GROMACS .gro file of C-alpha atoms in nm:
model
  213
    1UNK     CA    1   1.380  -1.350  -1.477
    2UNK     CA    2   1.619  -1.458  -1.180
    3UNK     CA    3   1.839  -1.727  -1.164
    4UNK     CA    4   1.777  -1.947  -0.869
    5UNK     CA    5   2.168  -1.920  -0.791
    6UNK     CA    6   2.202  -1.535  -0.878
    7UNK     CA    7   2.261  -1.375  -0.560
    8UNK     CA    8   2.264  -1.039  -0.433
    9UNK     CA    9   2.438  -0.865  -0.196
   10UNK     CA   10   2.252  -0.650   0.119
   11UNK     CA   11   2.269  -0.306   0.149
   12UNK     CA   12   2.603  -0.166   0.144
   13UNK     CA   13   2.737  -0.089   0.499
   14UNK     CA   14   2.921   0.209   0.627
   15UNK     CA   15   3.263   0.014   0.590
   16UNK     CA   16   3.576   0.217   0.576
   17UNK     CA   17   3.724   0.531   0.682
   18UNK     CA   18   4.070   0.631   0.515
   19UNK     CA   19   4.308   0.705   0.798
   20UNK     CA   20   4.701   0.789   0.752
   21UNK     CA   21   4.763   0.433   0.679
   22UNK     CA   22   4.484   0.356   0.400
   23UNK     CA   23   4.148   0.192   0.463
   24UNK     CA   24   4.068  -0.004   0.738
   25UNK     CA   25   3.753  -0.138   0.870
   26UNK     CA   26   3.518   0.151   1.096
   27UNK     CA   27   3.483  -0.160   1.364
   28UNK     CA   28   3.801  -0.315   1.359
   29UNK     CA   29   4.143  -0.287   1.545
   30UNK     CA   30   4.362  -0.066   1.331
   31UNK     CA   31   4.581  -0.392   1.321
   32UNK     CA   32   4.366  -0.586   1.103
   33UNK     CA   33   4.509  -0.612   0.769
   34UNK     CA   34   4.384  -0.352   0.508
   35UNK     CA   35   4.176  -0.667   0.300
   36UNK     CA   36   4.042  -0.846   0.554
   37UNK     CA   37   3.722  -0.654   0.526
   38UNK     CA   38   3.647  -0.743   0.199
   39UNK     CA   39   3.689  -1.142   0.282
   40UNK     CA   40   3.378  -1.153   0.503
   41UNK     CA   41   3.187  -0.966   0.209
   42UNK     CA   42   3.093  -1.305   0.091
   43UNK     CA   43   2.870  -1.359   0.395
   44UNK     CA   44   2.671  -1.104   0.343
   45UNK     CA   45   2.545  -1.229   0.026
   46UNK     CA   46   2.191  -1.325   0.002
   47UNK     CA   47   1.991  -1.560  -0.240
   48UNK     CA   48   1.635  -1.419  -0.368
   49UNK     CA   49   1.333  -1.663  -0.472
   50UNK     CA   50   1.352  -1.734  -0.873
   51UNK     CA   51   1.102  -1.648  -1.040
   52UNK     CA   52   0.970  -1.375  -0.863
   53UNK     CA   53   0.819  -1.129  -1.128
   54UNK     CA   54   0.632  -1.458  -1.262
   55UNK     CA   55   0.445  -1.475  -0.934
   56UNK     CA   56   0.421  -1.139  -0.885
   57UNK     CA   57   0.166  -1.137  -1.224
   58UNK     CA   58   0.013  -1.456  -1.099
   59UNK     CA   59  -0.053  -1.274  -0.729
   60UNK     CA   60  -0.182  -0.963  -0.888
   61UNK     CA   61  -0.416  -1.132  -1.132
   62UNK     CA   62  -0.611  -1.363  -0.857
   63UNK     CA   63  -0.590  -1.025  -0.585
   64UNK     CA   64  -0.768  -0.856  -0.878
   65UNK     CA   65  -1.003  -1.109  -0.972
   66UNK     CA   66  -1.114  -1.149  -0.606
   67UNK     CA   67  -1.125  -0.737  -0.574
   68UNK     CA   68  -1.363  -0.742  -0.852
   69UNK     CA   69  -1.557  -0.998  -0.727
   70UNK     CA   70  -1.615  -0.867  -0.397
   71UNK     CA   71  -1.750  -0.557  -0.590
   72UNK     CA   72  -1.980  -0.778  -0.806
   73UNK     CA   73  -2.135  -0.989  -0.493
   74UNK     CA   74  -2.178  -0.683  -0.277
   75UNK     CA   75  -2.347  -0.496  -0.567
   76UNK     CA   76  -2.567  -0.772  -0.672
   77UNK     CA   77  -2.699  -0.847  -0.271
   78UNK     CA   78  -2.799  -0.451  -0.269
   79UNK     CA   79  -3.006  -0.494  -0.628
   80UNK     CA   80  -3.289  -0.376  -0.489
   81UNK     CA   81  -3.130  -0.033  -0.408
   82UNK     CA   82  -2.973   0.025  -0.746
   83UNK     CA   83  -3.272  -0.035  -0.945
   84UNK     CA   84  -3.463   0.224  -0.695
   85UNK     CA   85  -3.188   0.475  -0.747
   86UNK     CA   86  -3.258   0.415  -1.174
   87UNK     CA   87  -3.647   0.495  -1.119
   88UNK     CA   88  -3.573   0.862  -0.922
   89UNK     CA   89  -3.635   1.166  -1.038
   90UNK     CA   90  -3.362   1.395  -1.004
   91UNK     CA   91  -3.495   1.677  -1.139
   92UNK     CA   92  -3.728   1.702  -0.813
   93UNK     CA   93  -3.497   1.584  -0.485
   94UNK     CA   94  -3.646   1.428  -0.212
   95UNK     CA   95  -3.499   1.293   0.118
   96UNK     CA   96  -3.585   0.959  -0.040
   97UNK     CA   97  -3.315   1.013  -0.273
   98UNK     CA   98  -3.060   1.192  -0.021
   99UNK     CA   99  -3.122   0.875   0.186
  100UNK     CA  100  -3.103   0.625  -0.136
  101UNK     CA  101  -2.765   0.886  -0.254
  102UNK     CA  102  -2.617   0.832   0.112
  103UNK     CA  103  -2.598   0.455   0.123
  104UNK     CA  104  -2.482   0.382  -0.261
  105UNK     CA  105  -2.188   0.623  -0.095
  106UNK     CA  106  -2.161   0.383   0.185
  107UNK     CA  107  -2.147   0.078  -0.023
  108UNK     CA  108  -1.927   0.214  -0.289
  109UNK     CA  109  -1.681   0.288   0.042
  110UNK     CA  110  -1.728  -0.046   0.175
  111UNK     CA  111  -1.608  -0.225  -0.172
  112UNK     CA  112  -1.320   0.030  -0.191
  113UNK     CA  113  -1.195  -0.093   0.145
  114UNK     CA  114  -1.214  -0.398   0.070
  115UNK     CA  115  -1.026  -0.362  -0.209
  116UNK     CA  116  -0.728  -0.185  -0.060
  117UNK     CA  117  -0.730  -0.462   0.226
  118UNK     CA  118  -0.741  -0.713  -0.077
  119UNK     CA  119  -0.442  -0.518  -0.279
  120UNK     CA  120  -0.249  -0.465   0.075
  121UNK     CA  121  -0.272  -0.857   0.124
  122UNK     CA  122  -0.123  -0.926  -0.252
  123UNK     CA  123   0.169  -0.707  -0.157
  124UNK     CA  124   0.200  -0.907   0.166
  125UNK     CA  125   0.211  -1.231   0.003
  126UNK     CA  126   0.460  -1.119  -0.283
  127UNK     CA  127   0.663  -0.950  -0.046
  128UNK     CA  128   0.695  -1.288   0.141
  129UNK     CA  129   0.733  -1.513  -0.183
  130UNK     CA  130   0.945  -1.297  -0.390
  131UNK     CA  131   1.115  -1.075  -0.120
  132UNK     CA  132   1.193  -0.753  -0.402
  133UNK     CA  133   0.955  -0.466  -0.278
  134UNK     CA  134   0.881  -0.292  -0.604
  135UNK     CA  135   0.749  -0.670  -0.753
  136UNK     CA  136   0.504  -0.625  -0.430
  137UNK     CA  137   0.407  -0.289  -0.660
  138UNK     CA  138   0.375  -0.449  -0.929
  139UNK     CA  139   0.115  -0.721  -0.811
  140UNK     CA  140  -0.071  -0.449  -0.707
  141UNK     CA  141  -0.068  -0.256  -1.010
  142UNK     CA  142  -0.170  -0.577  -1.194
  143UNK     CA  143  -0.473  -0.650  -0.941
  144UNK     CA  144  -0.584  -0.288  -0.996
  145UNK     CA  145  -0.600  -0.306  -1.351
  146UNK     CA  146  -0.759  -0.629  -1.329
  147UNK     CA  147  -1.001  -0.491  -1.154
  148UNK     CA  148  -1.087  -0.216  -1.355
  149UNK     CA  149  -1.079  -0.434  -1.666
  150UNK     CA  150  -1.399  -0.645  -1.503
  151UNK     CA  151  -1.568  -0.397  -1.353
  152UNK     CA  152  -1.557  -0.209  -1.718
  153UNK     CA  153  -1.754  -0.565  -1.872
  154UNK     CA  154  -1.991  -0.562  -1.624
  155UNK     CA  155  -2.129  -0.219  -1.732
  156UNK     CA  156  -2.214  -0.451  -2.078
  157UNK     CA  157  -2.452  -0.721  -1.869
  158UNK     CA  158  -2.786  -0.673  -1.930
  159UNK     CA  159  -3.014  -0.581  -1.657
  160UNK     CA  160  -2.671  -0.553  -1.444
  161UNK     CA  161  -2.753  -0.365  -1.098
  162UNK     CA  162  -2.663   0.009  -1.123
  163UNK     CA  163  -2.640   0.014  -1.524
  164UNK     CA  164  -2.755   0.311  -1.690
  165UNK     CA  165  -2.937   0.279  -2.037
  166UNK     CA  166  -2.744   0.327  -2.338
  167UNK     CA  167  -2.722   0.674  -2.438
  168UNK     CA  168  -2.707   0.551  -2.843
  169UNK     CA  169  -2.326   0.669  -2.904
  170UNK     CA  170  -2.110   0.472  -3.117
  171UNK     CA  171  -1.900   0.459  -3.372
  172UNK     CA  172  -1.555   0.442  -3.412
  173UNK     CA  173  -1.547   0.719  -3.209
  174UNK     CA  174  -1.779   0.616  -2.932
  175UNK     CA  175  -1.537   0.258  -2.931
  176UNK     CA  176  -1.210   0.448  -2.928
  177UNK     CA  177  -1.335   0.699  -2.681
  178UNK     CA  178  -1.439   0.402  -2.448
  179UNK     CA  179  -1.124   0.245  -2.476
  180UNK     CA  180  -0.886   0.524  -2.438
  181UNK     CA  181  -1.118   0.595  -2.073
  182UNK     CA  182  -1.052   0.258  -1.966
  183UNK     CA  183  -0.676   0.293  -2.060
  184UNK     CA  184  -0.694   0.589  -1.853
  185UNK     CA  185  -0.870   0.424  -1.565
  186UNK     CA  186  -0.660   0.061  -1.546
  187UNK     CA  187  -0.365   0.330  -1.523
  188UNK     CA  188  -0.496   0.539  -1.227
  189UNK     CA  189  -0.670   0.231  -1.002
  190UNK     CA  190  -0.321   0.006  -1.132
  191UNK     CA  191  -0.042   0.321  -0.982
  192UNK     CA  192  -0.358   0.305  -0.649
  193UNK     CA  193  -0.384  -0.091  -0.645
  194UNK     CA  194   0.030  -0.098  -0.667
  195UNK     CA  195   0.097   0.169  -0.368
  196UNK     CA  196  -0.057  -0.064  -0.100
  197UNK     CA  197   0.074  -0.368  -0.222
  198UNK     CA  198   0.416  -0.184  -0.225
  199UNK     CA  199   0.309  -0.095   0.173
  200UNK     CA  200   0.219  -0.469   0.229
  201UNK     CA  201   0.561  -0.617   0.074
  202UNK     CA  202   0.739  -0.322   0.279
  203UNK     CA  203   0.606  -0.454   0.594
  204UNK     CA  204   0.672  -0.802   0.490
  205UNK     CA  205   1.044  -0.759   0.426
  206UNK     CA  206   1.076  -0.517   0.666
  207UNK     CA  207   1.314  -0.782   0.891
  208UNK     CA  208   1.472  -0.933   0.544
  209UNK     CA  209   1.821  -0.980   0.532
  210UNK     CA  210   1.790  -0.878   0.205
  211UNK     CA  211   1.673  -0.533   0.386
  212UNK     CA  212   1.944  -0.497   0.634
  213UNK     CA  213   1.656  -0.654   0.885
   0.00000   0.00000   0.00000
């Protein structure tokens, strides 16, 4: 955790150039004296936002909530359309089902979008609060994981649009199977949810000082 007085300095500049008479200054008159340079490091000192891996987590976890509820609401309004994709028959294809196939596609797209829009926004907002680019990563890998985690539950709500029965596996096997999948899957939509939130805090910062901006 930061300390509200640590500061940090920019970017290091292209500063010196040895020349027959030491270093001096790429910008300045050779006349300068050989330290002045280093006096006017002090100004380019700047002071980050403390706390900013604490908000980060806080960011990610209410981007994630609000990815998986999107998800929930949007699957939920299309009930209907779930529970008529349950009843096919897929051993005999109709255009019914290509049809019924096509727009489960188009809403599964539609809550991935809005997802990435939701995990690009996170990134934004850390990337504005906490200024470090890689914490607007993190608040995206937290949302994705977050939403993973919820949208793994819902599979356990009875009746739940889109649920398949239970196939009757279990165990300790079955349970540690399960778990290592959603391991598996918080890590792969977490590195996803984390890349645009990194893209959202890059475009934030992107006129910083911090940044060189």
């Amino acid at each position: 955790m930061q300390n509200s007085g640590q500061r940090y300095p920019r970017r290091p500049r292209r500063p010196y150039r040895r020349n027959s008479n030491g270093y001096h200054d790429a910008y300045d008159d050779e006349t300068e004296a050989e330290d002045e340079p280093y006096e006017s490091e002090a100004a380019d000192l700047v002071e980050l936002p403390a706390n900013g891996t604490r908000n980060a987590i806080i960011i990610g976890i209410v981007t994630g909530i609000l990815s998986a509820l999107q998800g929930i609401l949007i699957t939920l309004a299309n009930a209907p359309l779930y529970r008529a994709a349950n009843a096919l028959d897929t051993s005999h294809p109709t255009s019914a089902a290509t049809n019924i196939a096509f727009a489960l596609a188009g809403l599964w797209c539609l809550t991935v979008f809005i997802s990435i829009v939701l995990y690009f926004i996170g990134g934004f907002i850390t990337g504005r609060v906490a200024v470090r680019r890689r914490l607007g990563f993190l608040a995206g890998f937290v949302a994705g994981a977050i939403t993973e985690l919820i949208s793994f539950f819902t599979h356990y709500i009875p009746n739940y649009p889109g649920n398949q029965p239970a196939n009757g596996m279990g165990g300790i096997a079955g349970v540690g199977g399960g778990i290592l999948t959603l391991l598996i899957l918080m890590l792969v939509l977490g590195v996803f949810g984390g890349l645009f939130g990194l893209l959202g805090a890059t475009i934030a910062t992107r006129r910083h000082a911090y940044y060189g901006g």
